Tab-separated table of C-alpha atoms and ligand atoms in Angstrom:
chain	number	residue	atom	x	y	z
A	11	MET	CA	-12.738	-10.167	-17.644
A	12	LYS	CA	-10.911	-13.076	-19.459
A	13	PHE	CA	-7.304	-14.139	-19.677
A	14	THR	CA	-5.620	-16.956	-21.525
A	15	ARG	CA	-2.009	-18.136	-21.865
A	16	ILE	CA	0.211	-15.929	-24.135
A	17	LYS	CA	3.711	-16.626	-25.888
A	18	LYS	CA	5.784	-13.566	-24.338
A	19	LEU	CA	5.764	-10.398	-22.946
A	20	ARG	CA	7.976	-7.449	-24.367
A	21	GLY	CA	8.539	-3.745	-23.871
A	22	GLU	CA	8.466	-1.007	-21.372
A	23	VAL	CA	5.915	0.219	-18.785
A	24	THR	CA	5.747	3.104	-16.596
A	25	VAL	CA	3.732	2.249	-13.302
A	26	PRO	CA	1.563	4.908	-11.687
A	27	GLY	CA	2.717	6.820	-8.628
A	28	ASP	CA	3.133	5.158	-5.314
A	29	LYS	CA	-0.204	5.018	-3.306
A	30	SER	CA	1.233	5.295	-0.125
A	31	ILE	CA	3.288	8.296	-0.907
A	32	SER	CA	0.481	10.095	-2.778
A	33	HIS	CA	-1.909	9.922	0.051
A	34	ARG	CA	0.789	11.543	2.329
A	35	GLY	CA	1.463	14.310	0.026
A	36	VAL	CA	-2.189	15.299	0.340
A	37	MET	CA	-2.399	14.721	4.097
A	38	PHE	CA	0.833	16.359	4.903
A	39	GLY	CA	0.186	19.256	2.214
A	40	SER	CA	-3.289	19.979	3.966
A	41	ILE	CA	-1.954	20.716	7.311
A	42	ALA	CA	1.220	22.577	6.021
A	43	GLU	CA	1.494	26.225	5.431
A	44	GLY	CA	1.664	27.395	1.881
A	45	THR	CA	1.135	25.310	-1.256
A	46	THR	CA	2.357	21.756	-1.801
A	47	GLU	CA	2.818	20.492	-5.492
A	48	ILE	CA	2.460	16.787	-5.891
A	49	ARG	CA	3.991	15.295	-9.078
A	50	GLY	CA	2.893	11.833	-10.409
A	51	TYR	CA	-0.155	11.890	-7.771
A	52	LEU	CA	-1.611	8.224	-8.275
A	53	GLN	CA	-5.294	8.790	-9.573
A	54	GLY	CA	-6.450	5.535	-8.072
A	55	ALA	CA	-9.771	5.479	-6.163
A	56	ASP	CA	-8.045	5.308	-2.792
A	57	CYS	CA	-5.996	8.191	-3.301
A	58	LEU	CA	-8.997	10.119	-4.661
A	59	SER	CA	-10.836	9.434	-1.485
A	60	THR	CA	-8.134	11.041	0.594
A	61	ILE	CA	-8.425	14.244	-1.759
A	62	SER	CA	-12.138	14.258	-1.359
A	63	CYS	CA	-11.859	13.965	2.545
A	64	PHE	CA	-9.465	16.956	2.794
A	65	ARG	CA	-11.686	19.220	0.443
A	66	LYS	CA	-14.556	18.365	2.849
A	67	MET	CA	-12.510	19.698	5.542
A	68	GLY	CA	-11.980	23.069	3.619
A	69	VAL	CA	-8.690	22.442	1.868
A	70	ASP	CA	-8.450	23.711	-1.859
A	71	ILE	CA	-6.949	20.988	-3.650
A	72	GLU	CA	-6.604	21.202	-7.643
A	73	ASN	CA	-6.150	17.771	-9.355
A	74	ASN	CA	-5.117	17.995	-13.184
A	75	GLY	CA	-4.801	14.521	-13.499
A	76	ASP	CA	-0.813	13.986	-12.576
A	77	THR	CA	-0.055	17.005	-10.609
A	78	VAL	CA	-2.056	17.877	-7.436
A	79	SER	CA	-1.609	21.238	-5.769
A	80	VAL	CA	-2.747	21.374	-2.192
A	81	HIS	CA	-3.271	24.868	-0.480
A	82	GLY	CA	-2.467	24.091	2.886
A	83	ARG	CA	-4.503	25.436	5.920
A	84	GLY	CA	-1.839	24.815	8.739
A	85	LEU	CA	-1.562	22.331	11.602
A	86	ARG	CA	-4.900	23.982	13.063
A	87	GLY	CA	-6.638	25.413	9.838
A	88	LEU	CA	-8.867	22.291	9.025
A	89	ALA	CA	-12.823	22.931	8.933
A	90	CYS	CA	-15.286	20.748	10.471
A	91	PRO	CA	-16.811	18.845	7.477
A	92	ASP	CA	-20.628	19.163	7.201
A	93	SER	CA	-21.099	15.452	6.739
A	94	ASP	CA	-19.227	12.202	7.394
A	95	LEU	CA	-15.936	11.637	5.779
A	96	ASP	CA	-15.922	8.650	3.327
A	97	CYS	CA	-12.649	6.731	3.064
A	98	GLY	CA	-14.109	4.476	0.540
A	99	ASN	CA	-11.847	1.291	0.277
A	100	SER	CA	-8.834	2.786	1.751
A	101	GLY	CA	-7.377	1.889	5.022
A	102	THR	CA	-4.405	4.395	4.849
A	103	THR	CA	-7.124	7.241	4.275
A	104	MET	CA	-9.084	6.159	7.449
A	105	ARG	CA	-6.245	5.362	9.819
A	106	LEU	CA	-3.874	8.087	8.954
A	107	ILE	CA	-6.528	10.704	8.990
A	108	CYS	CA	-7.512	9.557	12.657
A	109	GLY	CA	-4.010	10.808	13.585
A	110	ILE	CA	-4.639	14.408	12.416
A	111	LEU	CA	-8.252	14.474	13.656
A	112	ALA	CA	-7.080	13.466	17.029
A	113	ALA	CA	-5.939	16.941	17.666
A	114	GLN	CA	-8.612	19.001	15.886
A	115	ASP	CA	-11.130	21.034	17.669
A	116	PHE	CA	-14.337	19.385	16.187
A	117	ALA	CA	-15.777	16.139	15.991
A	118	VAL	CA	-16.172	13.995	12.810
A	119	THR	CA	-17.224	10.491	11.681
A	120	LEU	CA	-15.200	8.503	9.253
A	121	THR	CA	-16.843	5.792	7.183
A	122	GLY	CA	-16.213	3.739	4.170
A	123	ASP	CA	-17.268	0.867	2.196
A	124	ALA	CA	-18.110	-2.683	3.370
A	125	SER	CA	-14.625	-3.975	3.259
A	126	ILE	CA	-13.075	-1.323	5.442
A	127	ARG	CA	-16.066	-1.371	7.881
A	128	LYS	CA	-14.686	-4.785	8.764
A	129	ARG	CA	-11.230	-4.063	8.930
A	130	PRO	CA	-9.499	-3.523	12.618
A	131	MET	CA	-9.254	-0.068	14.070
A	132	GLY	CA	-8.666	-0.792	17.372
A	133	ARG	CA	-4.800	-0.814	16.326
A	134	VAL	CA	-5.128	3.233	15.933
A	135	ILE	CA	-7.901	3.766	18.551
A	136	GLU	CA	-6.064	2.340	21.368
A	137	PRO	CA	-2.597	4.408	21.027
A	138	LEU	CA	-4.757	7.774	19.923
A	139	ALA	CA	-7.031	7.414	23.102
A	140	LEU	CA	-3.651	6.981	25.193
A	141	MET	CA	-2.546	10.464	23.848
A	142	GLY	CA	-6.111	11.793	24.760
A	143	ALA	CA	-8.017	11.518	21.786
A	144	GLN	CA	-11.737	10.460	22.122
A	145	ILE	CA	-12.662	7.875	19.340
A	146	GLN	CA	-15.898	5.940	19.544
A	147	SER	CA	-16.418	3.035	17.253
A	148	ARG	CA	-19.950	3.281	15.852
A	149	GLY	CA	-19.756	-0.169	14.054
A	150	GLY	CA	-18.795	-1.814	17.263
A	151	ASN	CA	-15.972	-4.262	17.942
A	152	SER	CA	-13.499	-1.135	17.246
A	153	ARG	CA	-14.951	-0.985	13.639
A	154	ALA	CA	-15.820	1.877	11.468
A	155	PRO	CA	-17.688	4.044	11.320
A	156	LEU	CA	-15.511	6.002	13.730
A	157	THR	CA	-16.476	9.396	15.439
A	158	ILE	CA	-13.353	11.218	16.826
A	159	ARG	CA	-13.315	14.380	18.755
A	160	GLY	CA	-10.158	16.067	19.014
A	161	ARG	CA	-8.656	16.932	22.326
A	162	ALA	CA	-5.136	18.264	23.666
A	163	LEU	CA	-2.853	15.271	23.110
A	164	HIS	CA	0.413	13.991	25.304
A	165	GLY	CA	3.306	12.390	23.800
A	166	ILE	CA	3.541	8.698	24.513
A	167	HIS	CA	5.877	5.806	23.860
A	168	TYR	CA	3.774	3.169	22.262
A	169	THR	CA	4.639	-0.282	21.512
A	170	SER	CA	2.765	-1.764	18.791
A	171	LYS	CA	2.142	-5.364	18.329
A	172	VAL	CA	2.069	-5.097	14.590
A	173	ALA	CA	4.519	-3.867	12.169
A	174	SER	CA	2.019	-1.253	10.379
A	175	ALA	CA	2.870	1.997	8.753
A	176	GLN	CA	-0.578	3.014	8.976
A	177	VAL	CA	-0.755	2.688	12.761
A	178	LYS	CA	3.001	4.409	13.057
A	179	SER	CA	1.780	7.191	10.972
A	180	ALA	CA	-1.332	7.772	12.622
A	181	ILE	CA	0.696	8.152	15.931
A	182	LEU	CA	3.417	10.156	14.324
A	183	LEU	CA	0.764	12.615	13.090
A	184	ALA	CA	-0.959	12.934	16.414
A	185	GLY	CA	2.652	13.764	17.738
A	186	LEU	CA	2.950	16.755	15.769
A	187	TYR	CA	0.378	18.208	18.145
A	188	ALA	CA	1.383	16.592	21.109
A	189	ASP	CA	2.827	18.139	24.335
A	190	GLY	CA	6.202	16.237	24.116
A	191	GLN	CA	8.056	13.734	22.212
A	192	THR	CA	6.211	10.642	20.743
A	193	ARG	CA	7.959	7.291	20.091
A	194	VAL	CA	6.538	4.143	18.360
A	195	THR	CA	8.353	1.007	18.783
A	196	GLU	CA	7.278	-1.797	16.317
A	197	PRO	CA	8.321	-5.425	15.854
A	198	TYR	CA	9.952	-4.787	12.608
A	199	VAL	CA	10.295	-1.601	10.486
A	200	SER	CA	7.496	-0.919	8.382
A	201	ARG	CA	7.679	1.449	5.468
A	202	ASP	CA	9.207	4.803	6.270
A	203	HIS	CA	7.336	7.267	3.796
A	204	SER	CA	5.909	9.027	6.901
A	205	GLU	CA	9.194	9.675	8.498
A	206	ILE	CA	10.812	10.688	5.069
A	207	MET	CA	8.103	13.065	3.850
A	208	LEU	CA	7.464	14.745	7.334
A	209	THR	CA	11.032	15.597	7.540
A	210	HIS	CA	10.774	17.097	3.986
A	211	PHE	CA	7.820	19.361	5.338
A	212	GLY	CA	10.283	20.455	8.102
A	213	ALA	CA	9.026	18.106	11.194
A	214	HIS	CA	11.719	16.556	13.406
A	215	VAL	CA	11.534	12.780	12.829
A	216	CYS	CA	14.134	10.305	13.473
A	217	ARG	CA	14.564	6.479	13.938
A	218	GLU	CA	16.197	4.608	16.537
A	219	GLY	CA	16.246	0.894	15.591
A	220	THR	CA	12.595	-0.035	15.220
A	221	THR	CA	11.342	3.381	17.088
A	222	ALA	CA	10.363	6.095	15.165
A	223	ILE	CA	10.236	9.260	17.146
A	224	ILE	CA	8.837	12.577	16.325
A	225	SER	CA	8.860	16.245	18.261
A	226	PRO	CA	5.748	18.386	18.507
A	227	ALA	CA	5.557	21.029	15.432
A	228	ARG	CA	4.945	24.601	15.192
A	229	GLU	CA	4.223	24.650	11.712
A	230	LEU	CA	4.894	22.267	8.642
A	231	TYR	CA	5.987	23.834	5.208
A	232	GLY	CA	4.270	23.140	1.958
A	233	THR	CA	6.838	21.766	-0.692
A	234	LEU	CA	7.501	19.865	-3.816
A	235	VAL	CA	6.545	15.961	-3.554
A	236	LYS	CA	7.860	13.829	-6.471
A	237	VAL	CA	5.984	10.549	-6.353
A	238	PRO	CA	7.887	7.634	-7.828
A	239	GLY	CA	5.976	4.499	-9.424
A	240	ASP	CA	4.569	2.085	-7.133
A	241	ILE	CA	6.471	-1.110	-6.449
A	242	SER	CA	3.372	-2.755	-5.444
A	243	SER	CA	1.929	-2.062	-8.790
A	244	ALA	CA	5.272	-3.051	-10.570
A	245	ALA	CA	5.132	-6.142	-8.971
A	246	TYR	CA	2.540	-7.708	-11.269
A	247	PHE	CA	5.123	-6.869	-14.345
A	248	LEU	CA	8.103	-8.017	-12.280
A	249	CYS	CA	6.587	-11.546	-11.782
A	250	ALA	CA	4.939	-11.802	-15.062
A	251	GLY	CA	8.204	-10.918	-16.655
A	252	LEU	CA	9.662	-13.782	-14.685
A	253	ILE	CA	7.021	-16.533	-15.295
A	254	VAL	CA	5.797	-15.972	-19.024
A	255	PRO	CA	8.448	-17.487	-21.277
A	256	ASN	CA	10.624	-15.510	-23.397
A	257	SER	CA	9.840	-12.150	-21.918
A	258	GLN	CA	11.516	-8.995	-21.384
A	259	ILE	CA	10.190	-5.811	-19.709
A	260	LEU	CA	11.630	-2.715	-18.545
A	261	ILE	CA	9.746	-1.126	-15.936
A	262	LYS	CA	10.491	2.588	-15.267
A	263	ASN	CA	10.864	5.108	-12.244
A	264	VAL	CA	9.869	2.302	-9.623
A	265	GLY	CA	10.254	3.446	-5.962
A	266	VAL	CA	12.823	1.254	-4.460
A	267	ASN	CA	12.890	2.397	-0.861
A	268	PRO	CA	14.187	-0.591	1.121
A	269	THR	CA	11.290	-0.613	3.703
A	270	ARG	CA	9.154	-1.521	0.502
A	271	ALA	CA	11.422	-3.423	-1.960
A	272	GLY	CA	11.486	-6.908	-0.251
A	273	ILE	CA	10.207	-8.331	-3.578
A	274	LEU	CA	13.402	-7.719	-5.118
A	275	LYS	CA	15.064	-9.712	-2.561
A	276	VAL	CA	12.625	-12.530	-2.891
A	277	ILE	CA	13.154	-12.607	-6.560
A	278	GLU	CA	16.897	-12.898	-6.168
A	279	ALA	CA	16.533	-15.620	-3.706
A	280	MET	CA	14.101	-17.635	-6.201
A	281	GLY	CA	16.802	-17.088	-8.960
A	282	GLY	CA	14.849	-14.671	-10.846
A	283	GLN	CA	16.910	-12.367	-13.170
A	284	ILE	CA	16.376	-8.797	-12.495
A	285	THR	CA	18.601	-5.393	-12.936
A	286	LEU	CA	18.221	-2.275	-11.423
A	287	LEU	CA	19.114	0.706	-13.810
A	288	ASN	CA	19.637	4.396	-13.390
A	289	GLU	CA	19.328	4.398	-9.713
A	290	ARG	CA	18.766	7.742	-7.892
A	291	THR	CA	17.033	9.358	-4.952
A	292	ASP	CA	14.424	12.366	-5.219
A	293	CYS	CA	12.869	13.987	-2.213
A	294	GLY	CA	14.348	11.354	-0.078
A	295	GLU	CA	12.672	8.269	-1.892
A	296	PRO	CA	15.049	5.929	-3.870
A	297	ALA	CA	13.886	5.063	-7.264
A	298	ALA	CA	15.322	2.978	-10.233
A	299	ASP	CA	14.274	1.512	-13.703
A	300	ILE	CA	14.011	-2.274	-13.389
A	301	LEU	CA	14.765	-4.670	-16.191
A	302	VAL	CA	13.172	-8.055	-15.709
A	303	CYS	CA	13.799	-11.391	-17.834
A	304	SER	CA	12.087	-14.837	-17.762
A	305	SER	CA	13.663	-17.127	-15.455
A	306	SER	CA	13.742	-20.738	-13.697
A	307	LEU	CA	12.640	-20.052	-10.161
A	308	HIS	CA	13.076	-22.158	-7.239
A	309	GLY	CA	11.175	-22.028	-3.885
A	310	THR	CA	11.991	-19.908	-0.876
A	311	VAL	CA	11.225	-19.039	2.596
A	312	ILE	CA	9.585	-15.670	3.200
A	313	GLU	CA	9.312	-14.561	7.028
A	314	GLY	CA	10.282	-12.032	9.754
A	315	ALA	CA	11.581	-8.616	9.087
A	316	LEU	CA	11.030	-9.239	5.179
A	317	ILE	CA	7.348	-9.478	5.693
A	318	PRO	CA	6.334	-5.576	6.121
A	319	THR	CA	8.772	-4.620	3.247
A	320	LEU	CA	6.478	-6.842	0.781
A	321	ILE	CA	3.051	-7.477	2.537
A	322	ASP	CA	1.149	-5.996	-0.430
A	323	GLU	CA	3.001	-8.309	-2.856
A	324	LEU	CA	2.419	-11.249	-1.191
A	325	PRO	CA	-0.633	-12.234	-3.208
A	326	MET	CA	1.551	-12.103	-6.417
A	327	ILE	CA	4.368	-13.697	-4.980
A	328	ALA	CA	2.229	-16.846	-4.181
A	329	ALA	CA	0.969	-16.998	-7.562
A	330	MET	CA	4.621	-16.744	-8.714
A	331	ALA	CA	5.831	-19.458	-6.521
A	332	CYS	CA	3.360	-21.882	-8.090
A	333	PHE	CA	5.702	-21.461	-11.293
A	334	ALA	CA	9.050	-22.248	-8.938
A	335	GLU	CA	10.566	-25.593	-8.530
A	336	GLY	CA	10.048	-26.747	-4.934
A	337	THR	CA	8.227	-25.218	-1.883
A	338	THR	CA	7.783	-21.645	-0.858
A	339	VAL	CA	6.697	-20.923	2.758
A	340	ILE	CA	5.410	-17.507	3.635
A	341	ARG	CA	5.051	-17.313	7.480
A	342	ASP	CA	4.755	-14.033	10.105
A	343	ALA	CA	2.092	-12.812	7.486
A	344	ALA	CA	-0.908	-13.016	9.698
A	345	GLU	CA	-1.601	-9.254	8.409
A	346	LEU	CA	-2.647	-10.802	5.291
A	347	ARG	CA	-5.913	-11.728	6.775
A	348	VAL	CA	-7.025	-8.204	7.675
A	349	LYS	CA	-6.408	-6.394	4.280
A	350	GLU	CA	-9.085	-5.534	1.732
A	351	SER	CA	-10.030	-9.215	1.828
A	352	ASP	CA	-8.638	-12.383	3.876
A	353	ARG	CA	-5.637	-12.770	1.413
A	354	ILE	CA	-4.654	-15.903	2.746
A	355	GLU	CA	-8.000	-17.587	2.066
A	356	VAL	CA	-8.745	-15.852	-0.948
A	357	MET	CA	-5.619	-16.718	-2.522
A	358	VAL	CA	-5.494	-20.205	-1.415
A	359	GLN	CA	-9.102	-20.752	-2.602
A	360	ASN	CA	-8.424	-19.093	-5.991
A	361	LEU	CA	-5.034	-20.813	-6.650
A	362	SER	CA	-6.569	-24.284	-5.687
A	363	ALA	CA	-9.099	-23.815	-8.214
A	364	MET	CA	-6.437	-23.391	-10.703
A	365	GLY	CA	-5.099	-26.622	-9.613
A	366	ALA	CA	-2.051	-25.121	-7.546
A	367	ASP	CA	-0.705	-27.440	-4.686
A	368	VAL	CA	-1.130	-24.714	-2.000
A	369	GLU	CA	-2.202	-24.524	1.790
A	370	ALA	CA	-3.203	-22.016	4.171
A	371	THR	CA	-1.616	-21.672	7.400
A	372	ASP	CA	-2.624	-19.290	10.453
A	373	ASP	CA	-0.248	-16.725	9.377
A	374	GLY	CA	0.736	-17.701	5.740
A	375	MET	CA	0.810	-20.067	3.239
A	376	VAL	CA	2.699	-23.264	1.879
A	377	ILE	CA	2.886	-23.462	-1.983
A	378	ARG	CA	4.471	-26.648	-3.668
A	379	GLY	CA	5.420	-25.232	-7.208
A	380	GLY	CA	5.822	-26.868	-10.388
A	381	ARG	CA	2.211	-28.001	-11.177
A	382	PRO	CA	0.795	-26.589	-14.208
A	383	LEU	CA	-2.065	-24.232	-13.670
A	384	HIS	CA	-5.435	-24.489	-15.533
A	385	GLY	CA	-7.959	-21.368	-16.278
A	386	ALA	CA	-10.845	-21.120	-13.674
A	387	VAL	CA	-13.444	-18.701	-12.559
A	388	ILE	CA	-11.877	-16.449	-10.056
A	389	ASP	CA	-13.650	-14.422	-7.322
A	390	SER	CA	-11.430	-11.111	-6.746
A	391	CYS	CA	-13.719	-10.524	-3.449
A	392	GLN	CA	-13.447	-6.886	-4.717
A	393	ASP	CA	-9.771	-6.852	-3.868
A	394	HIS	CA	-7.685	-5.105	-6.316
A	395	ARG	CA	-4.509	-6.820	-5.691
A	396	VAL	CA	-6.263	-10.470	-6.095
A	397	ALA	CA	-7.669	-9.220	-9.290
A	398	MET	CA	-4.297	-8.137	-10.729
A	399	THR	CA	-2.489	-11.147	-9.425
A	400	PHE	CA	-4.814	-13.601	-11.369
A	401	ALA	CA	-4.775	-11.569	-14.193
A	402	VAL	CA	-0.944	-12.348	-14.600
A	403	ALA	CA	-1.476	-16.065	-13.498
A	404	GLY	CA	-4.336	-16.399	-16.165
A	405	LEU	CA	-1.316	-15.451	-18.791
A	406	CYS	CA	0.394	-18.612	-17.807
A	407	ALA	CA	-2.355	-21.053	-17.520
A	408	ASP	CA	-4.126	-23.567	-19.553
A	409	GLY	CA	-7.690	-22.494	-21.006
A	410	GLU	CA	-9.379	-19.630	-19.775
A	411	THR	CA	-9.314	-17.513	-16.670
A	412	LYS	CA	-12.120	-15.483	-15.748
A	413	ILE	CA	-11.981	-12.785	-13.049
A	414	LEU	CA	-14.843	-11.512	-11.522
A	415	GLY	CA	-14.837	-8.015	-10.303
A	416	ALA	CA	-11.441	-7.414	-12.253
A	417	GLU	CA	-12.455	-3.507	-12.350
A	418	CYS	CA	-11.491	-3.282	-8.728
A	419	ALA	CA	-7.852	-2.940	-10.042
A	420	SER	CA	-8.633	0.956	-10.285
A	421	ILE	CA	-8.465	1.155	-6.595
A	422	SER	CA	-4.688	1.251	-6.968
A	423	TYR	CA	-4.065	0.777	-10.833
A	424	PRO	CA	-6.683	2.337	-12.907
A	425	GLY	CA	-4.930	1.363	-16.506
A	426	PHE	CA	-3.793	-1.647	-15.286
A	427	TYR	CA	-5.290	-4.069	-17.918
A	428	LYS	CA	-4.402	-1.716	-20.906
A	429	ASP	CA	-0.805	-1.444	-19.552
A	430	LEU	CA	-0.617	-5.165	-19.362
A	431	GLU	CA	-2.219	-5.884	-22.867
A	432	THR	CA	0.459	-3.291	-24.501
A	433	LEU	CA	3.135	-5.463	-23.291
A	434	VAL	CA	1.843	-9.016	-24.972
A	435	ASP	CA	3.826	-9.737	-27.875
A	436	ARG	CA	1.807	-12.092	-30.177
A	437	GLY	CA	4.737	-12.359	-32.727
B	12	S3P	C1	0.284	1.200	3.909
B	12	S3P	C2	0.700	0.371	4.718
B	12	S3P	C3	0.289	-1.022	4.853
B	12	S3P	C4	0.008	-1.463	3.364
B	12	S3P	C5	-1.054	-0.526	2.612
B	12	S3P	C6	-0.408	0.891	2.885
B	12	S3P	C7	0.701	2.604	4.265
B	12	S3P	O1	-0.787	-1.399	5.659
B	12	S3P	O2	-0.342	-2.810	3.395
B	12	S3P	O3	-1.386	-0.932	1.558
B	12	S3P	O4	0.393	3.525	3.158
B	12	S3P	O5	1.116	3.268	5.134
B	12	S3P	P1	-0.634	-1.837	7.230
B	12	S3P	O6	-0.066	-0.681	7.759
B	12	S3P	O7	-1.796	-2.085	7.700
B	12	S3P	O8	0.627	-2.798	7.318
């Protein structure tokens, strides 16, 4: 797919539903009693993988393209699937399902695509094994495929080395089945959608500082889940609106949960003009419409507790920093190396190909902004966030930017290129 410089972006866009919240709606609905209706479900490939895994475990799930109805089977009602569960490209699917399977009375193998079979799974295997589950890495070196045999579980207090909502959520889900309270302490608070939604389903979950605490549950209760737009998808329009001259975009119904909305703080710190309108909270999740206008940006430092609140937006933020005056430093973000691709290497390689002054560090990047970018051939490495980032960068670069594997955007945002095109004002 090819992109060239445009004059301005104008108009309104509604981004698809939040990926993290969509996954959780199907997972929690599957182990609840009664029906869960999920409105605004993301129809991206990752969330479809979650639906297909739970259907294979006997859950009746209707998907009409926006609303998904999950006819739950209760905490212990899942059926043993007749073949492996394929999680595709989705880390959230694989890691969270591990927490549920840790307590079922059957054995299952979880597998997925080439990328997910390279990603670290020891981070969920270790705590779930401490709780009593039996998990074997068939890929070796704690990599998928994973075979899980459910067992009676014990409550633990686990201190995680990484701030990861996938790890935290897997442990909390196993904690529903444990014989006592389960606690997870993280270095920094990661996204708290599981805590919010599990509470909504009737579980007892609370937080003390960076520790999430769950009590064993007798039942979860099916409910209505309204999914706000995904701020990680909105990020492409937020940044495009800031760096394409003469632009003004209204992005409607974006989830702005503070554990996810770090990009808004970074935009403010860089001098970007954004306004939150119509702020509200639905099903415990804050949402707003966001108005963004082209702005002169300057560099900033992004580190520490802020990192987990914008981890998926860092590729786009790194590209945006090329258009800011001065230096932007991203540190404490070594997690970028174990995402769908090594996002530090892939971003530095591709931004350098476009003429940016950018350097990789062990745990981040240093970007010296202000140098004009030129078109290049970009290898997305089948990483959806890389593909979408360079579509935006290509709109502000001289010459032609060609993205290889651009269609992988459908992992999290099936209509992305069409939505971007509708904002292009050629007048
Ligand atoms: C997610 C958590 C984050 C994020 C991923 C979705 C979730 O991963 O990068 O896209 O839904 O819990 P980590 O838990 O590995 O940080």
